[in-house]
Amino acid sequence: MIRTLRATIPVILSLVATASLAGGPLPIGAGMPMADVKMKGVDGKELALADVKTAQGTLVVFTCNHCPFAKMWETRIVELGNAYAAKGVGVIAINANDPKVAAEDSYEVMQQRAKDRGMQFPYVVDATSGLARAFGATKTPEAFLFDKDGKLVYHGAVDDNGQEPAKVENAYLKNALEAVVAGKDVAVKETKSIGCGIKFRS
Amino acid sequence: MSTLAALVLAAAAAVTAPKAPAPTPAAAAGVLDEVKRPGASAVLVNVWATWCSPCREEFPDLLHVARELAPKGLRLVLVSVDFPDAGSETQDFLTSQGVDFPTFLRTGKDEAFVDELEPQWSGAIPVTLLYDANGKLVRFWEGKASYPVIKKRALAALAIKERP
């Protein structure tokens, strides 16, 4: 028995190490992970990514209430979300942050924020941060756009200038959404920005 | 160190410490120049902001390690990503932490800053990057780390120099 344990522990440890090393964002071309996990929306209803997904494409944005970067892009995220939801794209905003770490990321503040900003798409709680982990999302805001076939075609920032909307030169997410709706290839598939590290629930 | 003790120390530092130097505006290239500047046996780069709570929480631990290992040749390079409208907040926080060495404030577009500093970095802060004596990246981590973890990693980077 002891021998078995001795033999097993290193295997388990190495598996754990492999799992953490295997992290990193969902690769371009991947399907939607954890699509059937139900999450509570600001309207009190439970829904999963599979409920949001449409044949026109699906936009998943990890965001939150407290982060200055999420706030800088909030108006643009809501404008894009509302506009493309109206065009038939499935749109969902997800808050994966632990409100014990950032109190402003509570469900109640999410409800208020969705109302204040006029979000016409679901804003849900990733209650275990499991979705954020499965997507390999690390910060807020961070967008993942899936095409009509449910394949990831864009991952990254909303655009190239969080602070000064008037000085945006590359509206990455908008361009990607436009391409998906038109059934065309997304030109810029991966971008980066600085953002607040997600406060993962332990 | 307990949070209370850290707060007391920070408060004491705020009263007695001289004002921290105002951060120098720099793009990623300027930060990397500081990493490669001769004289260090290992370099820790930490990207932080005053509004980032995990960044503020790990600050005393980073400084603790930096002070302890400075005699062994560890250099700490602090890079704030505060917005221009932060005013004196950045410098005030540095002063409250007893920082008495030059630090940086990132300039330019975020995407270029992230990619030029380290392509593997997702852009999430805090991020800490650890380089060896030759300015080669040894490891980096996103999210805050504790004093013993930072110290262990810094010691490992310092040890690289001693290898034949």
PDB file of N, CA and C in Angstrom, chain A residues 57-121:
ATOM      1  N   GLY A  57     -23.170  34.015 -34.237  1.00  0.00           N
ATOM      2  CA  GLY A  57     -21.931  34.244 -33.494  1.00  0.00           C
ATOM      3  C   GLY A  57     -22.241  34.578 -32.045  1.00  0.00           C
ATOM      4  N   THR A  58     -21.212  34.496 -31.203  1.00  0.00           N
ATOM      5  CA  THR A  58     -21.415  34.713 -29.769  1.00  0.00           C
ATOM      6  C   THR A  58     -20.256  35.488 -29.171  1.00  0.00           C
ATOM      7  N   LEU A  59     -20.600  36.542 -28.432  1.00  0.00           N
ATOM      8  CA  LEU A  59     -19.589  37.370 -27.765  1.00  0.00           C
ATOM      9  C   LEU A  59     -19.649  37.136 -26.263  1.00  0.00           C
ATOM     10  N   VAL A  60     -18.515  36.740 -25.686  1.00  0.00           N
ATOM     11  CA  VAL A  60     -18.404  36.521 -24.245  1.00  0.00           C
ATOM     12  C   VAL A  60     -17.381  37.523 -23.714  1.00  0.00           C
ATOM     13  N   VAL A  61     -17.807  38.376 -22.792  1.00  0.00           N
ATOM     14  CA  VAL A  61     -16.882  39.373 -22.231  1.00  0.00           C
ATOM     15  C   VAL A  61     -16.749  39.167 -20.731  1.00  0.00           C
ATOM     16  N   PHE A  62     -15.517  38.918 -20.295  1.00  0.00           N
ATOM     17  CA  PHE A  62     -15.262  38.873 -18.857  1.00  0.00           C
ATOM     18  C   PHE A  62     -15.024  40.306 -18.401  1.00  0.00           C
ATOM     19  N   THR A  63     -15.849  40.748 -17.460  1.00  0.00           N
ATOM     20  CA  THR A  63     -15.710  42.112 -16.974  1.00  0.00           C
ATOM     21  C   THR A  63     -16.078  42.130 -15.495  1.00  0.00           C
ATOM     22  N   CYS A  64     -16.153  43.294 -14.924  1.00  0.00           N
ATOM     23  CA  CYS A  64     -16.528  43.394 -13.513  1.00  0.00           C
ATOM     24  C   CYS A  64     -16.936  44.835 -13.244  1.00  0.00           C
ATOM     25  N   ASN A  65     -17.247  45.137 -11.992  1.00  0.00           N
ATOM     26  CA  ASN A  65     -17.747  46.476 -11.658  1.00  0.00           C
ATOM     27  C   ASN A  65     -16.649  47.413 -11.190  1.00  0.00           C
ATOM     28  N   HIS A  66     -15.634  46.865 -10.495  1.00  0.00           N
ATOM     29  CA  HIS A  66     -14.724  47.738  -9.752  1.00  0.00           C
ATOM     30  C   HIS A  66     -13.517  48.229 -10.567  1.00  0.00           C
ATOM     31  N   CYS A  67     -13.113  47.469 -11.566  1.00  0.00           N
ATOM     32  CA  CYS A  67     -11.818  47.704 -12.217  1.00  0.00           C
ATOM     33  C   CYS A  67     -11.830  48.969 -13.075  1.00  0.00           C
ATOM     34  N   PRO A  68     -10.866  49.846 -12.887  1.00  0.00           N
ATOM     35  CA  PRO A  68     -10.829  51.079 -13.679  1.00  0.00           C
ATOM     36  C   PRO A  68     -10.758  50.818 -15.186  1.00  0.00           C
ATOM     37  N   PHE A  69     -10.096  49.717 -15.587  1.00  0.00           N
ATOM     38  CA  PHE A  69     -10.020  49.402 -17.017  1.00  0.00           C
ATOM     39  C   PHE A  69     -11.385  48.924 -17.529  1.00  0.00           C
ATOM     40  N   ALA A  70     -12.083  48.127 -16.729  1.00  0.00           N
ATOM     41  CA  ALA A  70     -13.425  47.680 -17.114  1.00  0.00           C
ATOM     42  C   ALA A  70     -14.350  48.892 -17.225  1.00  0.00           C
ATOM     43  N   LYS A  71     -14.181  49.837 -16.300  1.00  0.00           N
ATOM     44  CA  LYS A  71     -15.024  51.044 -16.319  1.00  0.00           C
ATOM     45  C   LYS A  71     -14.736  51.906 -17.546  1.00  0.00           C
ATOM     46  N   MET A  72     -13.450  52.011 -17.901  1.00  0.00           N
ATOM     47  CA  MET A  72     -13.077  52.835 -19.059  1.00  0.00           C
ATOM     48  C   MET A  72     -13.761  52.335 -20.325  1.00  0.00           C
ATOM     49  N   TRP A  73     -13.864  50.999 -20.431  1.00  0.00           N
ATOM     50  CA  TRP A  73     -14.413  50.397 -21.661  1.00  0.00           C
ATOM     51  C   TRP A  73     -15.899  50.065 -21.526  1.00  0.00           C
ATOM     52  N   GLU A  74     -16.460  50.281 -20.350  1.00  0.00           N
ATOM     53  CA  GLU A  74     -17.820  49.820 -20.081  1.00  0.00           C
ATOM     54  C   GLU A  74     -18.845  50.344 -21.093  1.00  0.00           C
ATOM     55  N   THR A  75     -18.795  51.650 -21.348  1.00  0.00           N
ATOM     56  CA  THR A  75     -19.763  52.246 -22.273  1.00  0.00           C
ATOM     57  C   THR A  75     -19.625  51.605 -23.650  1.00  0.00           C
ATOM     58  N   ARG A  76     -18.379  51.407 -24.091  1.00  0.00           N
ATOM     59  CA  ARG A  76     -18.151  50.816 -25.409  1.00  0.00           C
ATOM     60  C   ARG A  76     -18.601  49.358 -25.455  1.00  0.00           C
ATOM     61  N   ILE A  77     -18.374  48.618 -24.360  1.00  0.00           N
ATOM     62  CA  ILE A  77     -18.804  47.214 -24.313  1.00  0.00           C
ATOM     63  C   ILE A  77     -20.332  47.141 -24.421  1.00  0.00           C
ATOM     64  N   VAL A  78     -21.008  48.012 -23.691  1.00  0.00           N
ATOM     65  CA  VAL A  78     -22.472  47.995 -23.713  1.00  0.00           C
ATOM     66  C   VAL A  78     -22.994  48.423 -25.082  1.00  0.00           C
ATOM     67  N   GLU A  79     -22.386  49.447 -25.670  1.00  0.00           N
ATOM     68  CA  GLU A  79     -22.818  49.901 -27.006  1.00  0.00           C
ATOM     69  C   GLU A  79     -22.654  48.788 -28.040  1.00  0.00           C
ATOM     70  N   LEU A  80     -21.475  48.156 -28.020  1.00  0.00           N
ATOM     71  CA  LEU A  80     -21.210  47.066 -28.972  1.00  0.00           C
ATOM     72  C   LEU A  80     -22.138  45.881 -28.708  1.00  0.00           C
ATOM     73  N   GLY A  81     -22.266  45.517 -27.429  1.00  0.00           N
ATOM     74  CA  GLY A  81     -23.116  44.384 -27.044  1.00  0.00           C
ATOM     75  C   GLY A  81     -24.549  44.603 -27.495  1.00  0.00           C
ATOM     76  N   ASN A  82     -25.084  45.782 -27.203  1.00  0.00           N
ATOM     77  CA  ASN A  82     -26.469  46.075 -27.586  1.00  0.00           C
ATOM     78  C   ASN A  82     -26.620  46.080 -29.109  1.00  0.00           C
ATOM     79  N   ALA A  83     -25.671  46.708 -29.796  1.00  0.00           N
ATOM     80  CA  ALA A  83     -25.776  46.834 -31.251  1.00  0.00           C
ATOM     81  C   ALA A  83     -25.726  45.471 -31.934  1.00  0.00           C
ATOM     82  N   TYR A  84     -24.803  44.619 -31.490  1.00  0.00           N
ATOM     83  CA  TYR A  84     -24.659  43.325 -32.173  1.00  0.00           C
ATOM     84  C   TYR A  84     -25.661  42.288 -31.675  1.00  0.00           C
ATOM     85  N   ALA A  85     -26.167  42.469 -30.453  1.00  0.00           N
ATOM     86  CA  ALA A  85     -27.262  41.602 -29.991  1.00  0.00           C
ATOM     87  C   ALA A  85     -28.464  41.874 -30.895  1.00  0.00           C
ATOM     88  N   ALA A  86     -28.643  43.150 -31.258  1.00  0.00           N
ATOM     89  CA  ALA A  86     -29.757  43.517 -32.152  1.00  0.00           C
ATOM     90  C   ALA A  86     -29.575  42.901 -33.540  1.00  0.00           C
ATOM     91  N   LYS A  87     -28.327  42.610 -33.899  1.00  0.00           N
ATOM     92  CA  LYS A  87     -28.061  41.979 -35.204  1.00  0.00           C
ATOM     93  C   LYS A  87     -28.084  40.456 -35.123  1.00  0.00           C
ATOM     94  N   GLY A  88     -28.427  39.949 -33.944  1.00  0.00           N
ATOM     95  CA  GLY A  88     -28.578  38.507 -33.803  1.00  0.00           C
ATOM     96  C   GLY A  88     -27.412  37.774 -33.173  1.00  0.00           C
ATOM     97  N   VAL A  89     -26.361  38.511 -32.826  1.00  0.00           N
ATOM     98  CA  VAL A  89     -25.215  37.872 -32.170  1.00  0.00           C
ATOM     99  C   VAL A  89     -25.589  37.596 -30.700  1.00  0.00           C
ATOM    100  N   GLY A  90     -25.210  36.444 -30.199  1.00  0.00           N
ATOM    101  CA  GLY A  90     -25.417  36.161 -28.783  1.00  0.00           C
ATOM    102  C   GLY A  90     -24.383  36.927 -27.982  1.00  0.00           C
ATOM    103  N   VAL A  91     -24.818  37.637 -26.954  1.00  0.00           N
ATOM    104  CA  VAL A  91     -23.891  38.467 -26.173  1.00  0.00           C
ATOM    105  C   VAL A  91     -24.091  38.180 -24.690  1.00  0.00           C
ATOM    106  N   ILE A  92     -22.981  38.024 -23.967  1.00  0.00           N
ATOM    107  CA  ILE A  92     -23.066  37.817 -22.517  1.00  0.00           C
ATOM    108  C   ILE A  92     -21.838  38.422 -21.838  1.00  0.00           C
ATOM    109  N   ALA A  93     -22.088  39.116 -20.739  1.00  0.00           N
ATOM    110  CA  ALA A  93     -20.997  39.643 -19.912  1.00  0.00           C
ATOM    111  C   ALA A  93     -20.936  38.793 -18.653  1.00  0.00           C
ATOM    112  N   ILE A  94     -19.716  38.445 -18.255  1.00  0.00           N
ATOM    113  CA  ILE A  94     -19.522  37.549 -17.108  1.00  0.00           C
ATOM    114  C   ILE A  94     -18.624  38.214 -16.074  1.00  0.00           C
ATOM    115  N   ASN A  95     -19.073  38.185 -14.822  1.00  0.00           N
ATOM    116  CA  ASN A  95     -18.234  38.671 -13.726  1.00  0.00           C
ATOM    117  C   ASN A  95     -17.724  37.463 -12.948  1.00  0.00           C
ATOM    118  N   ALA A  96     -16.423  37.207 -13.028  1.00  0.00           N
ATOM    119  CA  ALA A  96     -15.828  36.033 -12.369  1.00  0.00           C
ATOM    120  C   ALA A  96     -15.127  36.402 -11.062  1.00  0.00           C
ATOM    121  N   ASN A  97     -15.166  37.694 -10.725  1.00  0.00           N
ATOM    122  CA  ASN A  97     -14.429  38.136  -9.540  1.00  0.00           C
ATOM    123  C   ASN A  97     -15.094  37.721  -8.235  1.00  0.00           C
ATOM    124  N   ASP A  98     -14.265  37.466  -7.240  1.00  0.00           N
ATOM    125  CA  ASP A  98     -14.743  37.141  -5.906  1.00  0.00           C
ATOM    126  C   ASP A  98     -15.063  38.445  -5.179  1.00  0.00           C
ATOM    127  N   PRO A  99     -16.359  38.686  -4.862  1.00  0.00           N
ATOM    128  CA  PRO A  99     -16.700  39.951  -4.179  1.00  0.00           C
ATOM    129  C   PRO A  99     -16.096  40.045  -2.778  1.00  0.00           C
ATOM    130  N   LYS A 100     -15.592  38.915  -2.262  1.00  0.00           N
ATOM    131  CA  LYS A 100     -14.907  38.983  -0.952  1.00  0.00           C
ATOM    132  C   LYS A 100     -13.588  39.729  -1.107  1.00  0.00           C
ATOM    133  N   VAL A 101     -13.049  39.735  -2.312  1.00  0.00           N
ATOM    134  CA  VAL A 101     -11.786  40.431  -2.570  1.00  0.00           C
ATOM    135  C   VAL A 101     -12.067  41.864  -3.022  1.00  0.00           C
ATOM    136  N   ALA A 102     -13.044  42.014  -3.911  1.00  0.00           N
ATOM    137  CA  ALA A 102     -13.415  43.348  -4.384  1.00  0.00           C
ATOM    138  C   ALA A 102     -14.917  43.507  -4.154  1.00  0.00           C
ATOM    139  N   ALA A 103     -15.273  44.208  -3.077  1.00  0.00           N
ATOM    140  CA  ALA A 103     -16.678  44.299  -2.642  1.00  0.00           C
ATOM    141  C   ALA A 103     -17.593  44.868  -3.723  1.00  0.00           C
ATOM    142  N   GLU A 104     -17.038  45.765  -4.537  1.00  0.00           N
ATOM    143  CA  GLU A 104     -17.846  46.410  -5.576  1.00  0.00           C
ATOM    144  C   GLU A 104     -18.277  45.404  -6.645  1.00  0.00           C
ATOM    145  N   ASP A 105     -17.682  44.228  -6.653  1.00  0.00           N
ATOM    146  CA  ASP A 105     -18.043  43.223  -7.652  1.00  0.00           C
ATOM    147  C   ASP A 105     -19.198  42.334  -7.202  1.00  0.00           C
ATOM    148  N   SER A 106     -20.000  42.829  -6.249  1.00  0.00           N
ATOM    149  CA  SER A 106     -21.140  42.055  -5.758  1.00  0.00           C
ATOM    150  C   SER A 106     -22.253  41.978  -6.802  1.00  0.00           C
ATOM    151  N   TYR A 107     -23.146  41.030  -6.584  1.00  0.00           N
ATOM    152  CA  TYR A 107     -24.300  40.813  -7.465  1.00  0.00           C
ATOM    153  C   TYR A 107     -25.185  42.065  -7.507  1.00  0.00           C
ATOM    154  N   GLU A 108     -25.373  42.700  -6.367  1.00  0.00           N
ATOM    155  CA  GLU A 108     -26.239  43.876  -6.291  1.00  0.00           C
ATOM    156  C   GLU A 108     -25.672  45.023  -7.136  1.00  0.00           C
ATOM    157  N   VAL A 109     -24.361  45.213  -7.060  1.00  0.00           N
ATOM    158  CA  VAL A 109     -23.742  46.283  -7.863  1.00  0.00           C
ATOM    159  C   VAL A 109     -23.817  45.932  -9.351  1.00  0.00           C
ATOM    160  N   MET A 110     -23.707  44.630  -9.661  1.00  0.00           N
ATOM    161  CA  MET A 110     -23.871  44.198 -11.062  1.00  0.00           C
ATOM    162  C   MET A 110     -25.254  44.590 -11.579  1.00  0.00           C
ATOM    163  N   GLN A 111     -26.276  44.336 -10.748  1.00  0.00           N
ATOM    164  CA  GLN A 111     -27.657  44.665 -11.154  1.00  0.00           C
ATOM    165  C   GLN A 111     -27.788  46.159 -11.425  1.00  0.00           C
ATOM    166  N   GLN A 112     -27.231  46.950 -10.528  1.00  0.00           N
ATOM    167  CA  GLN A 112     -27.310  48.407 -10.660  1.00  0.00           C
ATOM    168  C   GLN A 112     -26.574  48.866 -11.922  1.00  0.00           C
ATOM    169  N   ARG A 113     -25.379  48.291 -12.139  1.00  0.00           N
ATOM    170  CA  ARG A 113     -24.546  48.698 -13.257  1.00  0.00           C
ATOM    171  C   ARG A 113     -25.229  48.368 -14.594  1.00  0.00           C
ATOM    172  N   ALA A 114     -25.816  47.164 -14.655  1.00  0.00           N
ATOM    173  CA  ALA A 114     -26.499  46.742 -15.881  1.00  0.00           C
ATOM    174  C   ALA A 114     -27.656  47.687 -16.190  1.00  0.00           C
ATOM    175  N   LYS A 115     -28.339  48.108 -15.140  1.00  0.00           N
ATOM    176  CA  LYS A 115     -29.481  49.021 -15.287  1.00  0.00           C
ATOM    177  C   LYS A 115     -28.989  50.406 -15.712  1.00  0.00           C
ATOM    178  N   ASP A 116     -27.982  50.911 -14.995  1.00  0.00           N
ATOM    179  CA  ASP A 116     -27.466  52.258 -15.280  1.00  0.00           C
ATOM    180  C   ASP A 116     -26.932  52.366 -16.705  1.00  0.00           C
ATOM    181  N   ARG A 117     -26.283  51.289 -17.159  1.00  0.00           N
ATOM    182  CA  ARG A 117     -25.652  51.336 -18.480  1.00  0.00           C
ATOM    183  C   ARG A 117     -26.595  50.927 -19.601  1.00  0.00           C
ATOM    184  N   GLY A 118     -27.761  50.427 -19.234  1.00  0.00           N
ATOM    185  CA  GLY A 118     -28.720  50.011 -20.260  1.00  0.00           C
ATOM    186  C   GLY A 118     -28.280  48.765 -21.015  1.00  0.00           C
ATOM    187  N   MET A 119     -27.712  47.806 -20.271  1.00  0.00           N
ATOM    188  CA  MET A 119     -27.273  46.545 -20.907  1.00  0.00           C
ATOM    189  C   MET A 119     -28.482  45.769 -21.389  1.00  0.00           C
ATOM    190  N   GLN A 120     -28.528  45.469 -22.688  1.00  0.00           N
ATOM    191  CA  GLN A 120     -29.646  44.679 -23.225  1.00  0.00           C
ATOM    192  C   GLN A 120     -29.202  43.247 -23.495  1.00  0.00           C
ATOM    193  N   PHE A 121     -28.273  42.777 -22.694  1.00  0.00           N
ATOM    194  CA  PHE A 121     -27.798  41.396 -22.793  1.00  0.00           C
ATOM    195  C   PHE A 121     -27.497  40.934 -21.377  1.00  0.00           C
TER     196      PHE A 121
END
